[in-house]
């Protein structure tokens, strides 16, 4: 059985193909303004590249902020459900999923078979997302990757306000004026976001093991700060930004099986 | 594939007229030689009625909520208040009201109608400061009653606490006589106190009917109905209207009329909603979900008690109990004691009291999940809300939170909120009706 | 000269723990400066004002919604992190909703033998406030007596009142040394003294302060060159901030904070009924904006302080989201400016952006100097 998960985020659209539970292909591109066209093209390109016929695809499930733009998706689920489902598949003993993307951070308490038992999403006025690191990197005139790398060089602990992004930004500027080394500021920024994320995660209970997904799971500085704040090593999947698409593909497969059982038809393959 | 019959409320039109009449009466009171006063929805509004039959209040919260519902005017009001230098995170009702005053524009037409006096109570810091500022700006006399006596369970057995409030009420009457030059009529006060008890008990009886499955009312409709208690609990016409409404809701249950056609999931909310975005509640219906109400809609103006069988029901009125209200002092005492027992105020003192009531509502109203509005616009009703969340989660209820503001649309994100609701619906195992 | 106070300020928890060991007495955490310390001192209980420590933290979000003030979150964090594990009891006098919420969260999550929520009048200008508080204080006294197992006699209460009043009087004298053209101490030093008086044993604190007062006239170090400023606003124990202000050319000479003058300004009068005397004291003290109703008593009091201490300008400090202060800030600002006192408004969080605040403070000081020229 082939199913597809499509995750349409604010920045990128990601597509993942699953054949009998195995990932056989993935592809992503910028989601742009016309998400409908982009996701159509993405599907066509993926099918062509991996030599899959459209009729072979049993189910397609979309997720992400732009999931409704995916006209060909039979199922639509939110990123919360998708992330929890995928993390269960990768690490069946997952208790908590932390998902930090460009726009928001989420914490999910994962129950049996990846069922979402409770979730929290960072509120407005919070410095707990990838966009915050981008803004801070700009203030420091470094790339986001560099921000992560240089912060690992610091073992200083500069307190910074993590409650409000605006306040935090002015603190960064204050630190720059005070000639604080960039690496220390970078660490302070990651510590602040990590503190914010841990703070939010405590709302659903900080139960271990914890899996970190989303774009920020690529940021080595953030990972270090998060591990320190939690006094634990978070697990990070190989392609943390593909997790939602993977979860969506898994859900599509499950629903196809359920539908097949209900109608009495036998599943393909 | 509707499962239940639905029908609009028959008394809807009357509700609309009564509300319009209320604001019209206030605005035009001076033309008829009447008296205007302004204060809060929690004000002891029975007291000014002793000044005569031509006394008209303007309560700030429902007025500001009406402004917030009108998003364009609300933005003008909020900006006018900010232009004066006020912080953006102050009570958003207060900021809308102040804006209407600074712009000198009444939402229902004409200039801001200046009252003869202000009459408020001090349930939260914003309430008290609100009319301090208004009375200074508009230059009118102002009286406020401090109710810092603790939760009802501590008030009940402590006569000095009631006395503190009654003493202030006596002083308030002297103040009103002085600023209006009118002689105070105790008989009118007694009637008003009885109307207050009747309307607030009847509203609770109406909410009680929503225990029924399917629910005869959903919360968006209830917002338009509970409002009379916030406009003037002691007004006879409003108490009468609630009697009528009670009969109609009971009739709906008898005839099998439900609030929504496919009731699959019963939710409960908390705190004031983001008034500019009530379509949120319509969105729930696409999942066959509805909000059966909240401690807010039930208990802000409804009076409740625990019945002998342990269930929660409308509080028995002093009249039903045969209490003789035969003097000013007695009337004030009854009014104080009655008001302080109101549920949506106990948590100003202790969130565990609120959690307990919410858990009871969840149980008796057959609630499947809770949506807590983390309302940046109200320090009072948001007080302790995270503790409430923890308490409800501990009872095993699924709880979601969404952040917003009852009266400042700039602090509410409809897109993100609907996504969050979708996630919550998924955790409850629900899919939209069309695809189900 | 002020090193003992600095140590007390810094090592507050060590002090309280040692006090407990030394005296075998009980320690109560007080969440608001309206808690009647006289009754606690009379019962040989050490009242300790619970404050934050200006560190970012990640433990309060599940208890307090983020719209409440940073101070109340910082305070709760101290409790959740076990920094006040030595407390035997906690108590709050009713004031703002923010701190009340912290108190309740603390009560629920950090167990103590004694907890007491003291209802307290919110309209200090009302004639009914004293009689009402009188009744509430009687109940508070009874609860304390029940906890210690020892009834409080009039002599005990007199001693409690005397010890607290003596400390207030000494603090007053200290502030008097800031009034003249050449202040004898810095604002930072005054902050160490005043804030530490909120947890150090009153007798001990007064004795140490008396020693300092005896030497102050002879002090060589002088603080007359700085522009004289007053700080007004929410709770403020931020020594880093005041240090910065004084480093850029100001001398802070007085304040209206609940961690400053509002805490100690007036004494408990001598009355036959000691509880009535205490009730009067707490109703008549300089008001927190949360309690300044219906008539405003706070503004004229602040103006008088500004005049008496001959300040050139006022820094208005407000904890972010602090509703009572936010609701006073606009009229207070115009009131002070109409009366000839320029103001600088700064919004505080758990930590403050020092660089930006320095620039603003410097600009403010330059402006005040210009006014001097013309």
PDB file of C-alpha atoms in Angstrom, chain B residues 167-262:
ATOM      1  CA  UNK B 167     -22.538  50.170  56.095  1.00  0.00           C
ATOM      2  CA  UNK B 168     -21.045  51.285  52.815  1.00  0.00           C
ATOM      3  CA  UNK B 169     -24.420  50.842  51.120  1.00  0.00           C
ATOM      4  CA  UNK B 170     -26.087  53.114  53.652  1.00  0.00           C
ATOM      5  CA  UNK B 171     -23.412  55.665  52.930  1.00  0.00           C
ATOM      6  CA  UNK B 172     -24.000  55.184  49.203  1.00  0.00           C
ATOM      7  CA  UNK B 173     -27.689  56.001  49.630  1.00  0.00           C
ATOM      8  CA  UNK B 174     -26.827  59.212  51.460  1.00  0.00           C
ATOM      9  CA  UNK B 175     -24.417  60.024  48.664  1.00  0.00           C
ATOM     10  CA  UNK B 176     -27.100  59.444  46.015  1.00  0.00           C
ATOM     11  CA  UNK B 177     -29.624  61.578  47.858  1.00  0.00           C
ATOM     12  CA  UNK B 178     -27.097  64.318  48.103  1.00  0.00           C
ATOM     13  CA  UNK B 179     -25.957  64.335  44.484  1.00  0.00           C
ATOM     14  CA  UNK B 180     -29.459  63.981  43.004  1.00  0.00           C
ATOM     15  CA  UNK B 181     -31.378  66.038  45.545  1.00  0.00           C
ATOM     16  CA  UNK B 182     -33.998  63.302  45.641  1.00  0.00           C
ATOM     17  CA  UNK B 183     -35.560  61.630  48.614  1.00  0.00           C
ATOM     18  CA  UNK B 184     -34.839  57.922  48.782  1.00  0.00           C
ATOM     19  CA  UNK B 185     -37.733  55.461  48.670  1.00  0.00           C
ATOM     20  CA  UNK B 186     -37.094  52.277  50.646  1.00  0.00           C
ATOM     21  CA  UNK B 187     -40.109  50.522  49.132  1.00  0.00           C
ATOM     22  CA  UNK B 188     -38.602  50.870  45.689  1.00  0.00           C
ATOM     23  CA  UNK B 189     -35.317  49.522  47.019  1.00  0.00           C
ATOM     24  CA  UNK B 190     -37.066  46.486  48.487  1.00  0.00           C
ATOM     25  CA  UNK B 191     -38.820  45.802  45.170  1.00  0.00           C
ATOM     26  CA  UNK B 192     -35.531  46.144  43.302  1.00  0.00           C
ATOM     27  CA  UNK B 193     -33.744  43.746  45.645  1.00  0.00           C
ATOM     28  CA  UNK B 194     -36.500  41.194  45.090  1.00  0.00           C
ATOM     29  CA  UNK B 195     -36.186  41.635  41.333  1.00  0.00           C
ATOM     30  CA  UNK B 196     -32.434  41.118  41.610  1.00  0.00           C
ATOM     31  CA  UNK B 197     -32.889  37.858  43.509  1.00  0.00           C
ATOM     32  CA  UNK B 198     -35.577  36.726  41.098  1.00  0.00           C
ATOM     33  CA  UNK B 199     -33.683  37.486  37.879  1.00  0.00           C
ATOM     34  CA  UNK B 200     -30.398  35.955  39.025  1.00  0.00           C
ATOM     35  CA  UNK B 201     -32.059  32.827  40.375  1.00  0.00           C
ATOM     36  CA  UNK B 202     -34.166  32.415  37.257  1.00  0.00           C
ATOM     37  CA  UNK B 203     -31.136  32.770  35.020  1.00  0.00           C
ATOM     38  CA  UNK B 204     -29.542  29.904  36.944  1.00  0.00           C
ATOM     39  CA  UNK B 205     -32.710  27.846  36.412  1.00  0.00           C
ATOM     40  CA  UNK B 206     -32.455  28.506  32.687  1.00  0.00           C
ATOM     41  CA  UNK B 207     -28.833  27.349  32.670  1.00  0.00           C
ATOM     42  CA  UNK B 208     -29.825  24.271  34.640  1.00  0.00           C
ATOM     43  CA  UNK B 209     -32.060  23.242  31.746  1.00  0.00           C
ATOM     44  CA  UNK B 210     -28.944  22.903  29.633  1.00  0.00           C
ATOM     45  CA  UNK B 211     -28.047  19.758  31.546  1.00  0.00           C
ATOM     46  CA  UNK B 212     -30.432  18.147  29.109  1.00  0.00           C
ATOM     47  CA  UNK B 213     -28.998  16.144  26.214  1.00  0.00           C
ATOM     48  CA  UNK B 214     -29.281  17.479  23.565  1.00  0.00           C
ATOM     49  CA  UNK B 215     -28.808  20.960  24.970  1.00  0.00           C
ATOM     50  CA  UNK B 216     -31.645  23.363  24.246  1.00  0.00           C
ATOM     51  CA  UNK B 217     -29.228  26.321  24.179  1.00  0.00           C
ATOM     52  CA  UNK B 218     -25.640  26.812  23.117  1.00  0.00           C
ATOM     53  CA  UNK B 219     -23.340  29.365  24.568  1.00  0.00           C
ATOM     54  CA  UNK B 220     -23.278  31.870  21.742  1.00  0.00           C
ATOM     55  CA  UNK B 221     -27.028  32.305  22.159  1.00  0.00           C
ATOM     56  CA  UNK B 222     -26.670  32.430  25.916  1.00  0.00           C
ATOM     57  CA  UNK B 223     -24.335  35.406  25.606  1.00  0.00           C
ATOM     58  CA  UNK B 224     -27.176  37.412  24.125  1.00  0.00           C
ATOM     59  CA  UNK B 225     -29.495  36.376  26.945  1.00  0.00           C
ATOM     60  CA  UNK B 226     -27.384  36.515  30.083  1.00  0.00           C
ATOM     61  CA  UNK B 227     -26.569  40.084  29.151  1.00  0.00           C
ATOM     62  CA  UNK B 228     -29.694  41.403  30.899  1.00  0.00           C
ATOM     63  CA  UNK B 229     -28.252  40.405  34.218  1.00  0.00           C
ATOM     64  CA  UNK B 230     -25.179  42.436  33.422  1.00  0.00           C
ATOM     65  CA  UNK B 231     -27.235  45.413  32.284  1.00  0.00           C
ATOM     66  CA  UNK B 232     -29.453  45.544  35.345  1.00  0.00           C
ATOM     67  CA  UNK B 233     -30.208  42.574  37.548  1.00  0.00           C
ATOM     68  CA  UNK B 234     -32.745  44.538  39.562  1.00  0.00           C
ATOM     69  CA  UNK B 235     -34.868  45.759  36.679  1.00  0.00           C
ATOM     70  CA  UNK B 236     -38.367  44.345  36.763  1.00  0.00           C
ATOM     71  CA  UNK B 237     -38.700  44.005  32.976  1.00  0.00           C
ATOM     72  CA  UNK B 238     -35.556  41.910  32.840  1.00  0.00           C
ATOM     73  CA  UNK B 239     -36.630  39.648  35.692  1.00  0.00           C
ATOM     74  CA  UNK B 240     -39.970  39.165  33.900  1.00  0.00           C
ATOM     75  CA  UNK B 241     -38.153  38.411  30.666  1.00  0.00           C
ATOM     76  CA  UNK B 242     -36.160  35.658  32.348  1.00  0.00           C
ATOM     77  CA  UNK B 243     -39.384  34.077  33.604  1.00  0.00           C
ATOM     78  CA  UNK B 244     -40.654  34.024  30.046  1.00  0.00           C
ATOM     79  CA  UNK B 245     -37.360  32.682  28.730  1.00  0.00           C
ATOM     80  CA  UNK B 246     -37.368  29.924  31.305  1.00  0.00           C
ATOM     81  CA  UNK B 247     -40.792  28.755  30.130  1.00  0.00           C
ATOM     82  CA  UNK B 248     -39.687  28.767  26.537  1.00  0.00           C
ATOM     83  CA  UNK B 249     -36.481  26.797  27.139  1.00  0.00           C
ATOM     84  CA  UNK B 250     -38.437  24.231  29.112  1.00  0.00           C
ATOM     85  CA  UNK B 251     -40.852  23.982  26.225  1.00  0.00           C
ATOM     86  CA  UNK B 252     -37.954  23.399  23.841  1.00  0.00           C
ATOM     87  CA  UNK B 253     -36.884  20.399  25.867  1.00  0.00           C
ATOM     88  CA  UNK B 254     -40.421  19.027  25.955  1.00  0.00           C
ATOM     89  CA  UNK B 255     -40.691  19.392  22.187  1.00  0.00           C
ATOM     90  CA  UNK B 256     -37.242  17.914  21.561  1.00  0.00           C
ATOM     91  CA  UNK B 257     -35.797  21.129  20.155  1.00  0.00           C
ATOM     92  CA  UNK B 258     -32.021  21.248  20.354  1.00  0.00           C
ATOM     93  CA  UNK B 259     -29.551  24.079  19.959  1.00  0.00           C
ATOM     94  CA  UNK B 260     -27.693  22.361  17.122  1.00  0.00           C
ATOM     95  CA  UNK B 261     -28.855  19.573  14.841  1.00  0.00           C
ATOM     96  CA  UNK B 262     -25.981  17.143  15.399  1.00  0.00           C
TER      97      UNK B 262
END
